Coordinates of C-alpha atoms in Angstrom, one line a residue:
Chain A
X15 CA 30.6 -22.2 4.6
X16 CA 33.0 -23.9 6.9
X17 CA 31.2 -22.8 9.7
X18 CA 28.1 -24.7 8.4
X19 CA 30.2 -27.8 8.0
X20 CA 31.4 -27.5 11.7
X21 CA 28.0 -26.9 13.0
X22 CA 26.7 -29.7 11.1
X23 CA 29.0 -32.0 13.2
X24 CA 27.8 -30.6 16.5
X25 CA 25.1 -32.6 18.5
X26 CA 23.3 -29.3 19.2
X27 CA 23.1 -28.6 15.6
X28 CA 21.8 -32.1 14.6
X29 CA 19.1 -32.2 17.5
X30 CA 18.1 -28.5 16.3
X31 CA 17.8 -29.9 12.8
X32 CA 15.6 -32.9 13.9
X33 CA 13.3 -30.5 16.0
X34 CA 12.7 -27.9 13.3
X35 CA 11.8 -30.6 10.7
X36 CA 9.4 -32.3 13.1
X37 CA 7.9 -28.9 14.0
X38 CA 7.7 -27.8 10.4
X39 CA 5.9 -31.0 9.0
X40 CA 3.3 -30.9 12.1
X41 CA 2.4 -27.5 11.8
X42 CA 2.5 -27.5 7.9
X43 CA -0.3 -29.8 7.9
X44 CA -2.3 -28.2 10.8
X45 CA -1.7 -24.9 9.2
X46 CA -4.0 -26.0 6.1
X47 CA -6.7 -26.6 8.8
X48 CA -6.3 -23.1 9.9
X49 CA -6.6 -21.6 6.5
X50 CA -9.7 -23.7 5.5
X51 CA -11.5 -22.5 8.6
X52 CA -9.9 -18.9 8.6
X53 CA -8.5 -18.9 11.9
X54 CA -5.3 -16.9 11.3
X55 CA -6.3 -14.4 14.0
X56 CA -7.0 -17.1 16.5
X57 CA -3.5 -18.4 16.0
X58 CA -2.2 -15.0 16.4
X59 CA -4.2 -14.5 19.5
X60 CA -3.3 -18.0 20.9
X61 CA 0.7 -17.2 20.4
X62 CA 0.1 -14.3 22.7
X63 CA -2.4 -15.9 25.1
X64 CA -0.3 -19.0 25.8
X65 CA 2.7 -16.8 26.8
X66 CA 1.7 -16.1 30.5
X67 CA 1.1 -19.9 30.7
X68 CA 4.6 -20.8 29.5
X69 CA 5.9 -17.8 32.0
X70 CA 4.0 -19.2 34.8
X71 CA 4.9 -22.7 34.3
X72 CA 8.7 -21.6 34.0
X73 CA 8.1 -19.6 37.5
X74 CA 6.5 -22.6 39.0
X75 CA 9.1 -25.0 37.6
X76 CA 6.7 -27.2 35.8
X77 CA 6.8 -28.4 32.2
X78 CA 6.2 -25.2 29.6
X79 CA 4.4 -27.5 27.3
X80 CA 1.8 -28.0 30.4
X81 CA 1.5 -24.3 31.2
X82 CA 1.3 -23.2 27.8
X83 CA -1.5 -25.8 27.0
X84 CA -3.4 -25.3 29.8
X85 CA -3.5 -21.5 29.6
X86 CA -4.2 -21.7 26.1
X87 CA -7.5 -23.7 26.7
X88 CA -8.4 -21.4 29.3
X89 CA -8.2 -18.3 26.9
X90 CA -10.1 -20.5 23.9
X91 CA -12.9 -20.8 26.5
X92 CA -12.7 -16.9 27.5
X93 CA -12.8 -15.9 23.8
X94 CA -15.6 -18.3 23.1
X95 CA -17.8 -16.9 26.2
X96 CA -16.9 -13.0 25.2
X97 CA -17.8 -13.7 21.6
X98 CA -21.3 -15.1 22.6
X99 CA -22.1 -11.8 24.2
X100 CA -24.3 -10.0 21.8
X101 CA -22.6 -6.9 22.2
X102 CA -19.1 -7.7 21.0
X103 CA -17.9 -9.2 18.0
X104 CA -15.5 -12.1 18.0
X105 CA -12.4 -10.0 16.7
X106 CA -12.8 -7.4 19.6
X107 CA -13.3 -10.2 22.1
X108 CA -10.1 -11.8 20.8
X109 CA -8.3 -8.5 20.9
X110 CA -9.1 -7.9 24.4
X111 CA -8.3 -11.2 25.8
X112 CA -5.0 -11.5 23.8
X113 CA -4.1 -8.2 24.9
X114 CA -5.0 -8.7 28.6
X115 CA -3.1 -12.2 28.7
X116 CA 0.0 -11.2 27.2
X117 CA 0.2 -8.0 29.6
X118 CA -0.1 -10.7 32.5
X119 CA 2.8 -12.7 31.0
X120 CA 5.0 -9.4 30.6
X121 CA 4.2 -8.4 34.3
X122 CA 4.8 -11.8 35.9
X123 CA 8.0 -12.1 34.0
X124 CA 9.2 -8.3 34.9
X125 CA 8.9 -9.0 38.7
X126 CA 11.7 -11.7 38.2
X127 CA 15.2 -10.2 37.9
X128 CA 16.5 -12.2 35.2
X129 CA 13.5 -11.5 33.0
X130 CA 15.1 -10.4 29.8
X131 CA 16.8 -13.5 28.8
X132 CA 13.9 -16.0 29.4
X133 CA 11.8 -13.5 27.7
X134 CA 13.5 -13.6 24.5
X135 CA 13.6 -17.3 24.6
X136 CA 10.0 -17.6 25.0
X137 CA 9.2 -15.2 22.3
X138 CA 11.7 -16.1 19.8
X139 CA 12.6 -19.6 20.9
X140 CA 15.9 -21.2 21.1
X141 CA 16.2 -24.1 18.9
X142 CA 20.0 -24.9 19.8
X143 CA 19.2 -25.6 23.2
X144 CA 16.4 -28.4 22.8
X145 CA 17.0 -31.2 24.8
X146 CA 16.3 -35.1 23.7
X147 CA 13.0 -34.9 26.0
X148 CA 11.8 -31.9 23.9
X149 CA 12.5 -33.8 20.5
X150 CA 10.4 -36.7 22.0
X151 CA 7.5 -34.6 23.2
X152 CA 7.4 -33.1 19.7
X153 CA 7.4 -36.5 18.1
X154 CA 4.8 -37.8 20.4
X155 CA 2.5 -34.9 20.2
X156 CA 3.0 -34.4 16.5
X157 CA 2.3 -38.0 15.7
X158 CA -1.0 -38.0 18.0
X159 CA -2.1 -34.6 16.2
X160 CA -1.3 -36.3 12.7
X161 CA -3.4 -39.4 13.7
X162 CA -6.3 -37.5 15.0
X163 CA -6.4 -35.2 11.9
X164 CA -6.1 -38.3 9.5
X165 CA -8.9 -40.0 11.2
X166 CA -11.2 -37.4 11.1
X167 CA -10.0 -35.9 7.9
X168 CA -13.2 -36.3 5.7
X169 CA -15.4 -34.9 8.6
X170 CA -13.1 -31.9 9.3
X171 CA -12.9 -31.0 5.5
X172 CA -16.7 -31.3 5.2
X173 CA -17.2 -29.3 8.4
X174 CA -14.8 -26.4 7.1
X175 CA -16.2 -26.1 3.5
X176 CA -19.9 -26.8 4.2
X177 CA -20.9 -26.2 8.2
X178 CA -24.6 -26.5 7.3
X179 CA -24.3 -29.9 5.3
X180 CA -22.1 -31.3 8.0
X181 CA -24.6 -30.6 10.9
X182 CA -27.6 -31.8 8.5
X183 CA -25.7 -34.9 7.9
X184 CA -25.7 -35.4 11.6
X185 CA -22.0 -34.5 12.5
X186 CA -21.5 -32.9 15.6
X187 CA -19.8 -29.7 14.2
X188 CA -19.4 -27.9 17.4
X189 CA -17.2 -30.7 18.5
X190 CA -15.3 -30.8 15.3
X191 CA -14.6 -27.0 15.5
X192 CA -13.6 -27.4 19.3
X193 CA -11.3 -30.2 18.1
X194 CA -9.5 -28.1 15.4
X195 CA -9.1 -25.3 18.2
X196 CA -7.4 -27.8 20.4
X197 CA -5.3 -29.3 17.9
X198 CA -4.0 -25.8 16.7
X199 CA -3.3 -25.0 20.3
X200 CA -1.4 -28.2 20.6
X201 CA 0.6 -27.7 17.6
X202 CA 1.5 -24.0 18.6
X203 CA 2.6 -25.0 22.2
X204 CA 4.7 -27.9 20.7
X205 CA 6.4 -25.2 18.2
X206 CA 7.6 -23.2 21.2
X207 CA 11.0 -24.5 22.2
X208 CA 11.9 -24.3 18.5
X209 CA 10.7 -20.7 17.3
X210 CA 9.1 -19.4 20.4
X211 CA 5.5 -18.3 20.9
X212 CA 5.4 -15.4 18.2
X213 CA 7.0 -17.0 15.4
X214 CA 5.1 -20.1 15.7
X215 CA 2.5 -18.3 14.0
X216 CA 4.4 -18.1 10.7
X217 CA 4.8 -21.9 10.7
X218 CA 1.2 -22.2 11.3
X219 CA 0.1 -20.1 8.3
X220 CA 2.8 -19.5 5.7
X221 CA 3.6 -22.9 4.5
X222 CA 0.1 -23.8 4.2
X223 CA -0.6 -20.6 2.1
X224 CA 2.3 -21.4 0.0
X225 CA 1.0 -24.7 -0.5
X226 CA -2.4 -23.5 -1.4
X227 CA -0.9 -21.4 -4.4
X228 CA 0.4 -24.7 -6.0
X229 CA -2.2 -27.2 -5.1
X230 CA -6.0 -27.7 -5.8
X231 CA -6.9 -30.4 -3.3
X232 CA -6.6 -30.7 0.3
X233 CA -4.5 -33.9 0.6
X234 CA -1.6 -32.6 -1.7
X235 CA -2.0 -29.2 0.1
X236 CA -1.0 -30.7 3.1
X237 CA 1.8 -32.9 1.8
X238 CA 3.4 -29.6 0.4
X239 CA 2.9 -27.6 3.4
X240 CA 4.5 -30.4 5.5
X241 CA 7.4 -30.3 3.2
X242 CA 7.8 -26.5 2.7
X243 CA 7.6 -26.4 6.7
X244 CA 10.3 -29.1 7.0
X245 CA 12.4 -27.6 4.4
X246 CA 12.1 -24.0 5.8
X247 CA 13.3 -25.6 9.2
X248 CA 16.5 -27.0 7.5
X249 CA 17.2 -23.8 5.3
X250 CA 16.5 -21.5 8.0
X251 CA 18.9 -23.1 10.7
X252 CA 21.6 -23.5 8.1
X253 CA 21.2 -19.6 7.4
X254 CA 21.0 -18.6 10.7
X255 CA 24.4 -20.8 11.5
X256 CA 26.2 -19.1 8.4
X257 CA 25.1 -15.5 8.9
X258 CA 24.9 -15.6 12.6
X259 CA 21.3 -14.4 13.2
X260 CA 18.7 -15.7 15.5
X261 CA 17.4 -19.3 14.4
X262 CA 13.7 -18.8 14.9
X263 CA 13.5 -15.6 12.9
X264 CA 15.6 -17.1 10.1
X265 CA 13.4 -20.2 9.9
X266 CA 10.3 -18.1 9.7
X267 CA 11.7 -15.6 7.3
X268 CA 12.7 -18.6 5.0
X269 CA 9.1 -19.7 4.7
X270 CA 8.0 -16.0 4.2
X271 CA 10.5 -16.0 1.3
X272 CA 9.2 -19.3 -0.1
X273 CA 5.8 -17.7 0.0
X274 CA 7.0 -14.5 -1.7
X275 CA 8.7 -16.5 -4.6
X276 CA 5.5 -18.6 -5.0
X277 CA 3.3 -15.6 -5.2
X278 CA 5.6 -14.2 -8.0
X279 CA 5.8 -17.4 -9.9
X280 CA 2.1 -18.3 -9.6
X281 CA 0.9 -15.0 -10.8
X282 CA -2.6 -15.9 -12.4
Chain B
X19 CA 7.2 10.0 35.8
X20 CA 5.2 13.2 35.1
X21 CA 6.2 12.9 31.4
X22 CA 5.3 9.2 31.5
X23 CA 1.8 10.3 32.8
X24 CA 1.4 12.9 30.1
X25 CA 2.2 10.3 27.5
X26 CA -0.1 7.6 28.9
X27 CA -3.2 10.1 28.9
X28 CA -2.5 11.4 25.4
X29 CA -2.6 7.9 24.1
X30 CA -5.6 7.2 26.0
X31 CA -7.3 9.9 24.5
X32 CA -6.4 9.0 20.9
X33 CA -6.8 5.3 21.6
X34 CA -10.3 5.6 23.2
X35 CA -11.5 8.0 20.2
X36 CA -9.9 5.9 17.4
X37 CA -10.6 2.7 19.1
X38 CA -14.4 3.1 18.6
X39 CA -13.8 3.0 14.9
X40 CA -11.5 0.0 15.1
X41 CA -14.4 -1.5 16.9
X42 CA -17.1 -0.6 14.5
X43 CA -15.1 -1.6 11.7
X44 CA -13.7 -4.9 13.3
X45 CA -10.4 -3.7 12.7
X46 CA -8.7 -5.3 15.6
X47 CA -6.4 -7.9 13.7
X48 CA -5.4 -4.9 11.7
X49 CA -4.1 -3.2 14.7
X50 CA -2.8 -6.2 15.7
X51 CA -1.0 -6.7 12.7
X52 CA 0.3 -3.0 12.5
X53 CA 2.0 -3.3 15.8
X54 CA 3.8 -6.2 14.8
X55 CA 4.7 -5.0 11.5
X56 CA 6.4 -1.6 12.6
X57 CA 8.8 -3.8 14.7
X58 CA 11.3 -4.2 11.7
X59 CA 11.0 -0.5 10.8
X60 CA 12.1 0.4 14.1
X61 CA 14.7 -2.4 14.2
X62 CA 16.3 -0.7 11.2
X63 CA 15.9 2.7 12.3
X64 CA 17.6 1.7 15.7
X65 CA 20.5 0.0 13.9
X66 CA 21.1 2.9 11.5
X67 CA 20.6 5.5 14.4
X68 CA 17.5 7.1 12.7
X69 CA 14.4 8.5 14.0
X70 CA 12.4 5.6 15.5
X71 CA 9.1 7.3 14.6
X72 CA 10.1 7.7 10.9
X73 CA 11.2 3.9 10.9
X74 CA 7.9 2.9 12.2
X75 CA 5.8 5.3 10.0
X76 CA 7.5 3.9 6.9
X77 CA 6.9 0.2 8.2
X78 CA 3.2 1.0 8.9
X79 CA 2.6 2.4 5.5
X80 CA 4.3 -0.3 3.8
X81 CA 2.1 -2.8 5.6
X82 CA -1.1 -1.0 4.4
X83 CA 0.0 -1.2 0.9
X84 CA 1.2 -4.7 0.8
X85 CA -1.9 -5.7 2.4
X86 CA -3.9 -4.0 -0.3
X87 CA -1.7 -5.9 -3.1
X88 CA -2.0 -9.2 -1.2
X89 CA -5.7 -9.2 -0.4
X90 CA -6.3 -8.9 -4.2
X91 CA -5.3 -12.2 -4.9
X92 CA -8.2 -14.4 -5.1
X93 CA -6.5 -17.5 -3.4
X94 CA -5.3 -15.3 -0.3
X95 CA -7.8 -14.8 2.4
X96 CA -7.3 -11.1 4.0
X97 CA -7.0 -12.8 7.2
X98 CA -4.2 -15.4 6.2
X99 CA -2.4 -12.1 4.4
X100 CA -2.4 -10.1 7.8
X101 CA -1.0 -13.4 9.5
X102 CA 1.8 -13.8 7.0
X103 CA 2.5 -9.9 7.2
X104 CA 3.0 -10.2 11.1
X105 CA 4.9 -13.3 11.0
X106 CA 7.4 -12.1 8.2
X107 CA 7.8 -8.6 9.6
X108 CA 8.5 -9.8 13.2
X109 CA 11.0 -12.5 12.0
X110 CA 12.7 -9.8 10.1
X111 CA 12.9 -7.6 13.2
X112 CA 14.2 -10.4 15.4
X113 CA 16.8 -11.3 12.8
X114 CA 17.9 -7.8 12.3
X115 CA 18.1 -7.1 16.1
X116 CA 19.8 -10.6 16.8
X117 CA 22.6 -9.8 14.5
X118 CA 24.0 -7.0 17.1
X119 CA 25.6 -7.6 20.5
X120 CA 23.3 -6.9 23.7
X121 CA 20.5 -8.3 21.6
X122 CA 18.3 -9.6 24.2
X123 CA 18.1 -6.3 26.2
X124 CA 17.4 -4.0 23.1
X125 CA 14.8 -6.8 22.0
X126 CA 13.1 -6.5 25.4
X127 CA 12.8 -2.7 25.3
X128 CA 11.7 -2.9 21.7
X129 CA 8.9 -5.2 22.4
X130 CA 7.7 -3.9 25.7
X131 CA 8.7 0.2 25.3
X132 CA 10.1 2.2 28.0
X133 CA 7.4 4.3 29.0
X134 CA 9.1 5.9 32.0
X135 CA 12.1 7.0 29.6
X136 CA 9.7 9.1 27.3
X137 CA 11.5 12.4 26.5
X138 CA 9.8 15.9 25.8
X139 CA 10.5 15.4 21.9
X140 CA 8.7 12.1 22.1
X141 CA 5.8 13.9 24.0
X142 CA 5.2 16.5 21.5
X143 CA 5.5 14.0 18.7
X144 CA 2.7 12.2 20.4
X145 CA 0.9 15.4 20.9
X146 CA 0.9 16.2 17.3
X147 CA -0.3 12.6 16.2
X148 CA -3.2 13.0 18.8
X149 CA -4.2 16.2 17.4
X150 CA -4.1 15.1 13.8
X151 CA -5.7 11.7 14.5
X152 CA -8.6 13.3 16.5
X153 CA -9.1 16.0 13.9
X154 CA -9.3 13.6 11.1
X155 CA -11.8 11.4 12.9
X156 CA -14.0 14.2 14.0
X157 CA -13.9 15.8 10.6
X158 CA -14.7 12.4 9.0
X159 CA -17.3 11.5 11.9
X160 CA -20.5 11.5 9.8
X161 CA -18.9 9.7 6.8
X162 CA -17.1 7.0 8.9
X163 CA -20.0 6.0 10.9
X164 CA -22.3 5.8 7.8
X165 CA -19.5 3.9 5.9
X166 CA -19.2 1.4 9.2
X167 CA -23.1 0.8 9.4
X168 CA -24.1 0.8 5.6
X169 CA -21.1 0.5 3.2
X170 CA -23.6 0.2 0.3
X171 CA -25.5 3.1 1.4
X172 CA -22.5 5.3 1.7
X173 CA -21.1 4.0 -1.7
X174 CA -24.3 4.7 -3.3
X175 CA -24.4 8.3 -1.8
X176 CA -21.3 8.8 -3.9
X177 CA -18.9 9.0 -0.9
X178 CA -15.5 7.5 -1.9
X179 CA -15.4 4.6 0.2
X180 CA -11.9 3.3 -0.7
X181 CA -10.4 6.7 0.4
X182 CA -12.4 6.6 3.7
X183 CA -11.1 3.2 4.4
X184 CA -7.6 4.3 3.6
X185 CA -7.9 7.4 5.6
X186 CA -9.1 5.1 8.7
X187 CA -6.4 2.8 8.2
X188 CA -3.8 5.4 8.2
X189 CA -5.2 7.0 11.2
X190 CA -4.9 3.7 13.0
X191 CA -1.3 3.2 11.9
X192 CA -0.4 6.7 13.2
X193 CA -1.7 5.8 16.6
X194 CA 0.3 2.6 16.7
X195 CA 3.2 4.3 15.5
X196 CA 2.8 6.7 18.4
X197 CA 2.2 4.2 21.1
X198 CA 4.8 1.8 20.0
X199 CA 7.6 3.4 21.8
X200 CA 6.1 3.8 24.9
X201 CA 4.3 0.4 25.1
X202 CA 6.4 -1.6 22.9
X203 CA 5.2 -3.5 20.1
X204 CA 3.1 -6.0 21.4
X205 CA 1.0 -4.1 23.9
X206 CA -0.2 -1.1 21.7
X207 CA -3.2 -3.2 20.6
X208 CA -4.7 -2.8 24.0
X209 CA -5.0 0.9 23.7
X210 CA -7.1 0.5 20.4
X211 CA -9.5 -2.3 21.5
X212 CA -10.0 -2.6 25.2
X213 CA -11.5 0.8 26.1
X214 CA -13.7 0.8 23.2
X215 CA -14.8 -2.8 23.8
X216 CA -15.7 -2.1 27.5
X217 CA -17.6 1.1 26.5
X218 CA -19.4 -0.9 23.8
X219 CA -20.7 -3.0 26.7
X220 CA -22.3 -0.3 28.5
X221 CA -23.7 2.4 25.8
X222 CA -25.2 2.4 22.3
X223 CA -24.5 5.8 20.5
X224 CA -21.2 6.0 18.9
X225 CA -20.3 9.4 20.5
X226 CA -21.3 8.2 24.1
X227 CA -19.2 5.1 23.4
X228 CA -16.3 7.4 22.6
X229 CA -16.6 9.4 25.6
X230 CA -16.8 6.2 27.9
X231 CA -13.9 4.8 26.2
X232 CA -11.8 8.1 26.5
X233 CA -12.8 8.4 30.4
X234 CA -11.9 4.6 30.7
X235 CA -8.5 4.7 29.1
X236 CA -7.4 8.0 31.0
X237 CA -8.5 6.7 34.3
X238 CA -6.8 3.1 33.9
X239 CA -3.7 4.8 32.4
X240 CA -3.4 7.0 35.5
X241 CA -4.1 4.0 37.9
X242 CA -2.0 1.7 36.1
X243 CA 1.1 3.9 35.9
X244 CA 0.7 4.9 39.6
X245 CA 0.3 1.2 40.7
X246 CA 3.5 0.2 38.9
X247 CA 5.5 3.3 40.2
X248 CA 4.2 2.5 43.6
X249 CA 4.9 -1.1 43.6
X250 CA 8.2 -0.7 42.2
X251 CA 9.5 2.4 44.2
X252 CA 7.9 1.6 47.6
X253 CA 7.5 -2.1 47.9
X254 CA 10.2 -3.4 45.8
X255 CA 8.1 -5.6 43.4
X256 CA 9.1 -4.5 39.8
X257 CA 6.1 -4.3 37.8
X258 CA 6.7 -3.5 33.9
X259 CA 4.7 0.0 33.6
X260 CA 3.3 -0.7 30.1
X261 CA 1.8 -4.3 31.3
X262 CA 0.3 -2.8 34.5
X263 CA -1.4 0.1 32.5
X264 CA -2.9 -2.8 30.0
X265 CA -4.0 -5.0 32.9
X266 CA -5.7 -2.1 34.4
X267 CA -7.6 -1.6 31.4
X268 CA -8.6 -5.1 31.1
X269 CA -9.7 -4.9 34.7
X270 CA -11.8 -1.9 33.7
X271 CA -13.3 -4.0 30.8
X272 CA -14.2 -6.7 33.4
X273 CA -15.7 -4.3 35.8
X274 CA -17.9 -2.5 33.3
X275 CA -18.9 -5.8 31.7
X276 CA -20.1 -7.0 35.2
X277 CA -21.9 -3.6 35.6
X278 CA -23.5 -4.1 32.2
X279 CA -24.5 -7.7 33.2
X280 CA -26.0 -6.6 36.6
X281 CA -28.0 -3.7 34.8
X282 CA -29.6 -6.2 32.4
X283 CA -30.3 -8.6 35.1
X284 CA -32.1 -6.1 37.2
X285 CA -33.9 -3.7 34.7
X286 CA -35.3 -6.6 32.3
X287 CA -37.8 -9.2 33.0
X288 CA -36.3 -12.7 32.6
X289 CA -38.6 -14.3 30.2
X290 CA -38.9 -12.2 27.1
X291 CA -35.9 -10.2 27.5
X292 CA -32.9 -11.8 25.7
X293 CA -34.7 -12.0 22.1
X294 CA -36.5 -8.9 21.9
X295 CA -33.7 -6.8 22.8
X296 CA -31.8 -7.9 19.7
X297 CA -34.2 -6.0 17.4
X298 CA -33.8 -2.5 19.4
X299 CA -29.9 -2.2 19.6
X300 CA -28.3 0.5 17.8
X301 CA -25.1 -0.5 17.0
X302 CA -24.6 -3.7 14.6
X303 CA -22.3 -6.6 15.3

């Protein structure tokens, strides 16, 4: 326990705490839209697909956020284009694109000598090394995402539950669908410094699913998901400090444990 | 090098055959999930010094059982259940490996595999898995294809569809387990999805798709491995072999896609084409 008290005093740990609370809250809210629209496979694909973007950005020395985001958009377009081919279903299209793009990332990074260390940081994150700039980026991006989701809440929920009705009511459902994909990609890339590309999937699906077990309506589900995500960040970080395990993994395991407990408690 | 080549060819063979069923039944997400969920199994086996194959196998079977249990809850969408399993299992694996020293090197080799370090015992295990999987898929070919295209019809004919599903899921799990040590836990899905998807672009019958998928996987496996070897040894550019093989497969997919597009552009009249073709295709989406 004294290790925990020591680390609570260090500026690294305080920054990490702030970052993981921010990321947990934003991904919790976005995650509810992921569930409503059945996008979990898309999220998994994106988590792999943004990887080469992040790698290329690091090789080129530009911001990791920009690289991941740009590549993510490219991949979303590719998936949409391949999925429109009558011969392939969407699942297979996503599979082909994600495998190919992930391999590209691995290839680029394998050509660099100090590959292993960078690689693990991208994949599992290194929340203890986040900078003030990272936190500001997370806060700004998260704020914008929440404002967009809040402003279009009614339309997005209608589009998720009744796409035909939304189209008939004159909403541009194609634009709304694309908007959700962009928001999800943004949220994913924002989570990279804290938990890495692969574990961001946990934050984008698990808290929302946990909240779904307890709440009926969309609004309360979102609030609960945000709280679960933020709390998992805090508990996970403390666990990682006490038990000396990887922070990203500890955060993801904490939310999974919350889900497991909810599944047992809400047996109906 | 010779052993690595044999391993890639074996995986290409079994991946091409089983991959067609993965495509028909849309199991790409399941394969993707399995390759992540075997990770903690491998990590535990690695830490305790057990056989990695056994660790991966136990984790794969546990995944299929857990998925079955989770998906029975009315509020849990099957896709969400898969995502949860992926995230939880991967986090568990990372945490387990991170507790040891030399964490990053271990993690990298588990994630990306070491195909050049394949030993004879691993080759034999892969060969056994290949024979078992191809035999099962061949023996159940008629039933599995019927089930893929007409689940209701298969059930009313008296086939035990639940058992057939389980058998196919276990075959996919076996392939993932066999491929995981060579290719690592994140590139395996390429062998199960890409060759079959590429074959689907150029042919219609199930058997011909399997043939094309296998040939593509074999050729790309050989070319990719040689490329990475050539670049690393003679040109001083280190290219990860697993990733090179997967990218070669992706290039094969793009080539076949271009060929299919060119063929349909040349062979069909522009006006009436698109719509009328829809009715005649033999493989459903």
